[in-house]
Amino acid sequence: MYEVYDISMPIHHGMVTYKNKPEKQPAIRVIQDFNEASAYESRIDMDMHTGTHVDSPLHMLPDGGTMQTISIERLVGPCRVLDVTDAQDKITRNDLERFAPKEDEFLLLKTQNSLTDDFGSGFVFLAADGAEYLAAAGVRGVGIDAPGIERDQPGHPTHKALFEADSIIVEGLRLGDVPEGPYFMVIAPIKVLETEAAPARALLFSGLEIKKLW
């Protein structure tokens, strides 16, 4: 037996977006229904950085790789959820040291953002010194329950520190119902190739059967 946690953000008009920017809202419309056709179809226009998504290095590095450079194998496997809900405003190195991150770990940061559905523009983010600490530890990736892994840092040092260390960034997770601890993770971005990000479905599995795979 095992338990599945869907840690993806629901996509709908009115959802929380980066700094509540209206241009980040998804636009979903029906292009045909049963009044005019024999099949129902709809279309979505959505920013690649809206909702749960994976960033590729091209997002912040002019010579960085696109989504095509991130293999799905790096987004599937063991991970660890860290409870940093005591962090105020931002997550610093001091908040992370007690977890002793290890090389090749994939870490998911559960913050106060996951305790509400309306965290708005003042979301908790990963500060530059926290990112540098994780990058130096050699983590494989970092996920966070915010629409962005950083908020108001000139030059985007958090993104750059992780990208330059070849760490993957996942944003827009929802971890409110997920206890701290180890999980088996599946993050599946849509298979776009030449972009700097891609929307994704993110799942965590816990239970004895899953742990036997580790």
CSV table of C-alpha atoms in Angstrom, one decimal:
chain,number,residue,atom,x,y,z
A,1,MET,CA,0.0,0.0,0.0
A,2,TYR,CA,1.1,3.5,-0.7
A,3,GLU,CA,-0.2,7.0,-0.5
A,4,VAL,CA,-0.2,9.6,-3.3
A,5,TYR,CA,0.1,13.3,-2.8
A,6,ASP,CA,-0.8,15.5,-5.7
A,7,ILE,CA,1.4,18.6,-5.1
A,8,SER,CA,0.4,20.5,-8.3
A,9,MET,CA,-1.5,23.8,-8.4
A,10,PRO,CA,-4.9,23.6,-10.0
A,11,ILE,CA,-5.1,25.7,-13.2
A,12,HIS,CA,-8.0,28.0,-13.4
A,13,HIS,CA,-8.8,31.7,-13.9
A,14,GLY,CA,-8.3,33.5,-10.6
A,15,MET,CA,-5.6,31.2,-9.3
A,16,VAL,CA,-2.6,32.6,-7.5
A,17,THR,CA,0.1,33.9,-9.9
A,18,TYR,CA,3.5,35.5,-9.5
A,19,LYS,CA,3.0,38.7,-7.6
A,20,ASN,CA,-0.7,38.5,-8.6
A,21,LYS,CA,0.1,39.8,-12.1
A,22,PRO,CA,-3.0,39.7,-14.2
A,23,GLU,CA,-1.0,38.8,-17.3
A,24,LYS,CA,0.0,35.6,-15.6
A,25,GLN,CA,-3.6,34.4,-15.4
A,26,PRO,CA,-4.4,31.4,-17.7
A,27,ALA,CA,-7.1,32.1,-20.3
A,28,ILE,CA,-9.2,29.0,-21.0
A,29,ARG,CA,-12.0,29.2,-23.6
A,30,VAL,CA,-14.3,26.8,-25.4
A,31,ILE,CA,-13.6,26.7,-29.1
A,32,GLN,CA,-16.5,24.4,-30.0
A,33,ASP,CA,-19.3,22.7,-28.0
A,34,PHE,CA,-22.2,20.3,-28.8
A,35,ASN,CA,-24.4,23.2,-30.0
A,36,GLU,CA,-22.2,23.5,-33.1
A,37,ALA,CA,-20.1,20.3,-33.3
A,38,SER,CA,-20.1,16.6,-32.5
A,39,ALA,CA,-17.1,17.1,-30.1
A,40,TYR,CA,-16.3,19.5,-27.3
A,41,GLU,CA,-12.9,21.3,-27.4
A,42,SER,CA,-11.2,24.0,-25.5
A,43,ARG,CA,-8.0,26.0,-25.7
A,44,ILE,CA,-5.7,27.4,-23.0
A,45,ASP,CA,-3.3,30.4,-23.3
A,46,MET,CA,-0.9,30.2,-20.3
A,47,ASP,CA,2.4,31.6,-19.3
A,48,MET,CA,5.0,28.8,-18.9
A,49,HIS,CA,5.7,30.1,-15.4
A,50,THR,CA,2.1,30.0,-14.1
A,51,GLY,CA,1.2,27.2,-11.7
A,52,THR,CA,3.5,24.2,-11.0
A,53,HIS,CA,6.4,24.3,-13.5
A,54,VAL,CA,10.0,23.5,-14.0
A,55,ASP,CA,12.5,26.2,-14.9
A,56,SER,CA,15.4,25.5,-17.3
A,57,PRO,CA,18.7,27.4,-17.1
A,58,LEU,CA,17.7,29.5,-20.1
A,59,HIS,CA,15.3,31.3,-17.9
A,60,MET,CA,18.1,33.3,-16.3
A,61,LEU,CA,21.3,32.4,-18.1
A,62,PRO,CA,21.7,33.7,-21.7
A,63,ASP,CA,23.7,30.6,-22.7
A,64,GLY,CA,21.6,28.3,-20.5
A,65,GLY,CA,20.0,25.1,-21.7
A,66,THR,CA,16.3,24.8,-22.7
A,67,MET,CA,13.8,22.3,-21.3
A,68,GLN,CA,15.2,19.8,-23.8
A,69,THR,CA,18.4,19.6,-21.7
A,70,ILE,CA,16.6,18.4,-18.5
A,71,SER,CA,16.1,14.6,-18.6
A,72,ILE,CA,13.0,13.2,-17.1
A,73,GLU,CA,15.2,10.8,-15.0
A,74,ARG,CA,16.4,13.8,-13.0
A,75,LEU,CA,12.8,14.6,-12.0
A,76,VAL,CA,11.8,11.1,-10.9
A,77,GLY,CA,13.1,9.4,-7.8
A,78,PRO,CA,13.7,9.9,-4.1
A,79,CYS,CA,13.3,13.4,-2.6
A,80,ARG,CA,12.9,15.0,0.8
A,81,VAL,CA,10.3,17.5,2.0
A,82,LEU,CA,11.8,20.0,4.4
A,83,ASP,CA,9.4,21.8,6.8
A,84,VAL,CA,10.6,25.4,6.9
A,85,THR,CA,7.2,26.9,7.9
A,86,ASP,CA,9.0,28.7,10.7
A,87,ALA,CA,10.9,30.9,8.2
A,88,GLN,CA,9.6,34.4,8.0
A,89,ASP,CA,9.7,36.3,4.6
A,90,LYS,CA,12.6,34.2,3.2
A,91,ILE,CA,14.5,31.0,3.7
A,92,THR,CA,18.2,31.6,4.6
A,93,ARG,CA,21.2,29.3,5.0
A,94,ASN,CA,20.5,29.4,8.8
A,95,ASP,CA,17.1,27.9,8.2
A,96,LEU,CA,18.5,25.1,6.1
A,97,GLU,CA,21.7,24.0,7.9
A,98,ARG,CA,19.8,21.8,10.4
A,99,PHE,CA,18.6,19.6,7.5
A,100,ALA,CA,22.2,18.8,6.4
A,101,PRO,CA,21.5,18.6,2.6
A,102,LYS,CA,23.4,15.9,0.8
A,103,GLU,CA,24.9,15.7,-2.7
A,104,ASP,CA,22.4,14.7,-5.4
A,105,GLU,CA,19.3,15.1,-3.1
A,106,PHE,CA,16.2,16.7,-4.5
A,107,LEU,CA,14.7,18.9,-1.8
A,108,LEU,CA,11.2,20.3,-1.6
A,109,LEU,CA,10.7,23.4,0.6
A,110,LYS,CA,7.4,23.5,2.5
A,111,THR,CA,6.9,27.1,3.7
A,112,GLN,CA,4.1,29.2,5.1
A,113,ASN,CA,2.9,29.6,1.4
A,114,SER,CA,1.4,26.1,1.7
A,115,LEU,CA,-0.7,27.0,4.7
A,116,THR,CA,-2.9,29.4,2.7
A,117,ASP,CA,-4.5,29.6,-0.8
A,118,ASP,CA,-4.0,33.4,-0.9
A,119,PHE,CA,-0.3,34.2,-0.1
A,120,GLY,CA,-0.3,36.9,-2.7
A,121,SER,CA,2.7,39.0,-3.6
A,122,GLY,CA,4.5,38.6,-0.3
A,123,PHE,CA,5.3,34.9,-0.6
A,124,VAL,CA,8.2,33.3,1.3
A,125,PHE,CA,11.1,32.7,-1.0
A,126,LEU,CA,14.6,31.2,-1.0
A,127,ALA,CA,17.2,33.8,-0.3
A,128,ALA,CA,20.5,34.0,-2.2
A,129,ASP,CA,22.6,32.7,0.8
A,130,GLY,CA,20.2,29.7,1.1
A,131,ALA,CA,20.6,28.9,-2.6
A,132,GLU,CA,24.3,29.2,-2.5
A,133,TYR,CA,24.4,26.8,0.5
A,134,LEU,CA,22.3,24.2,-1.4
A,135,ALA,CA,24.3,24.7,-4.5
A,136,ALA,CA,27.6,24.1,-2.6
A,137,ALA,CA,26.0,20.9,-1.1
A,138,GLY,CA,25.5,19.6,-4.7
A,139,VAL,CA,21.7,19.1,-4.5
A,140,ARG,CA,20.2,17.8,-7.7
A,141,GLY,CA,17.2,20.1,-7.5
A,142,VAL,CA,15.1,22.4,-5.3
A,143,GLY,CA,11.3,22.8,-5.4
A,144,ILE,CA,9.3,25.4,-3.5
A,145,ASP,CA,5.6,26.1,-2.8
A,146,ALA,CA,5.8,29.6,-4.2
A,147,PRO,CA,5.1,31.0,-7.7
A,148,GLY,CA,8.8,31.9,-7.8
A,149,ILE,CA,11.8,30.6,-6.0
A,150,GLU,CA,12.9,34.2,-5.4
A,151,ARG,CA,10.9,37.5,-5.1
A,152,ASP,CA,12.7,40.8,-5.0
A,153,GLN,CA,16.4,40.1,-5.4
A,154,PRO,CA,18.2,42.3,-8.0
A,155,GLY,CA,20.0,40.1,-10.6
A,156,HIS,CA,18.2,36.9,-9.6
A,157,PRO,CA,21.0,35.4,-7.5
A,158,THR,CA,18.9,32.5,-6.2
A,159,HIS,CA,18.1,31.2,-9.7
A,160,LYS,CA,21.7,31.7,-10.9
A,161,ALA,CA,23.4,30.0,-8.0
A,162,LEU,CA,21.3,26.9,-8.5
A,163,PHE,CA,21.5,26.9,-12.3
A,164,GLU,CA,25.2,27.4,-12.3
A,165,ALA,CA,25.5,24.3,-10.0
A,166,ASP,CA,23.3,22.3,-12.4
A,167,SER,CA,20.5,22.1,-9.9
A,168,ILE,CA,16.9,21.9,-11.2
A,169,ILE,CA,14.3,24.5,-10.0
A,170,VAL,CA,10.6,23.6,-9.6
A,171,GLU,CA,8.2,26.3,-8.6
A,172,GLY,CA,4.5,26.4,-7.7
A,173,LEU,CA,4.2,23.3,-5.5
A,174,ARG,CA,1.4,22.8,-2.9
A,175,LEU,CA,2.7,21.0,0.2
A,176,GLY,CA,0.1,21.9,2.8
A,177,ASP,CA,-1.0,18.2,3.4
A,178,VAL,CA,2.5,16.7,3.0
A,179,PRO,CA,4.4,15.9,6.2
A,180,GLU,CA,8.1,16.4,6.4
A,181,GLY,CA,10.2,13.5,5.3
A,182,PRO,CA,11.3,11.2,2.4
A,183,TYR,CA,9.1,10.5,-0.6
A,184,PHE,CA,9.3,9.1,-4.1
A,185,MET,CA,8.8,12.0,-6.5
A,186,VAL,CA,7.4,12.2,-10.0
A,187,ILE,CA,7.5,15.6,-11.7
A,188,ALA,CA,6.4,15.5,-15.3
A,189,PRO,CA,6.8,18.7,-17.3
A,190,ILE,CA,5.0,18.8,-20.7
A,191,LYS,CA,7.5,17.8,-23.4
A,192,VAL,CA,8.2,21.2,-24.9
A,193,LEU,CA,11.8,21.5,-26.2
A,194,GLU,CA,13.0,25.0,-26.9
A,195,THR,CA,11.6,26.9,-24.0
A,196,GLU,CA,12.9,28.2,-20.6
A,197,ALA,CA,10.2,26.5,-18.6
A,198,ALA,CA,7.3,24.0,-18.8
A,199,PRO,CA,4.1,23.4,-16.8
A,200,ALA,CA,4.2,20.1,-14.9
A,201,ARG,CA,2.2,17.7,-12.9
A,202,ALA,CA,3.9,16.8,-9.6
A,203,LEU,CA,3.2,13.8,-7.4
A,204,LEU,CA,4.7,12.4,-4.2
A,205,PHE,CA,4.4,8.7,-3.1
A,206,SER,CA,4.9,7.4,0.4
A,207,GLY,CA,4.5,3.9,1.8
A,208,LEU,CA,6.3,0.7,2.3
A,209,GLU,CA,6.0,-0.5,-1.2
A,210,ILE,CA,7.6,2.7,-2.5
A,211,LYS,CA,10.3,2.7,0.1
A,212,LYS,CA,11.4,-0.8,-1.1
A,213,LEU,CA,12.4,0.8,-4.4
A,214,TRP,CA,15.0,3.1,-2.7
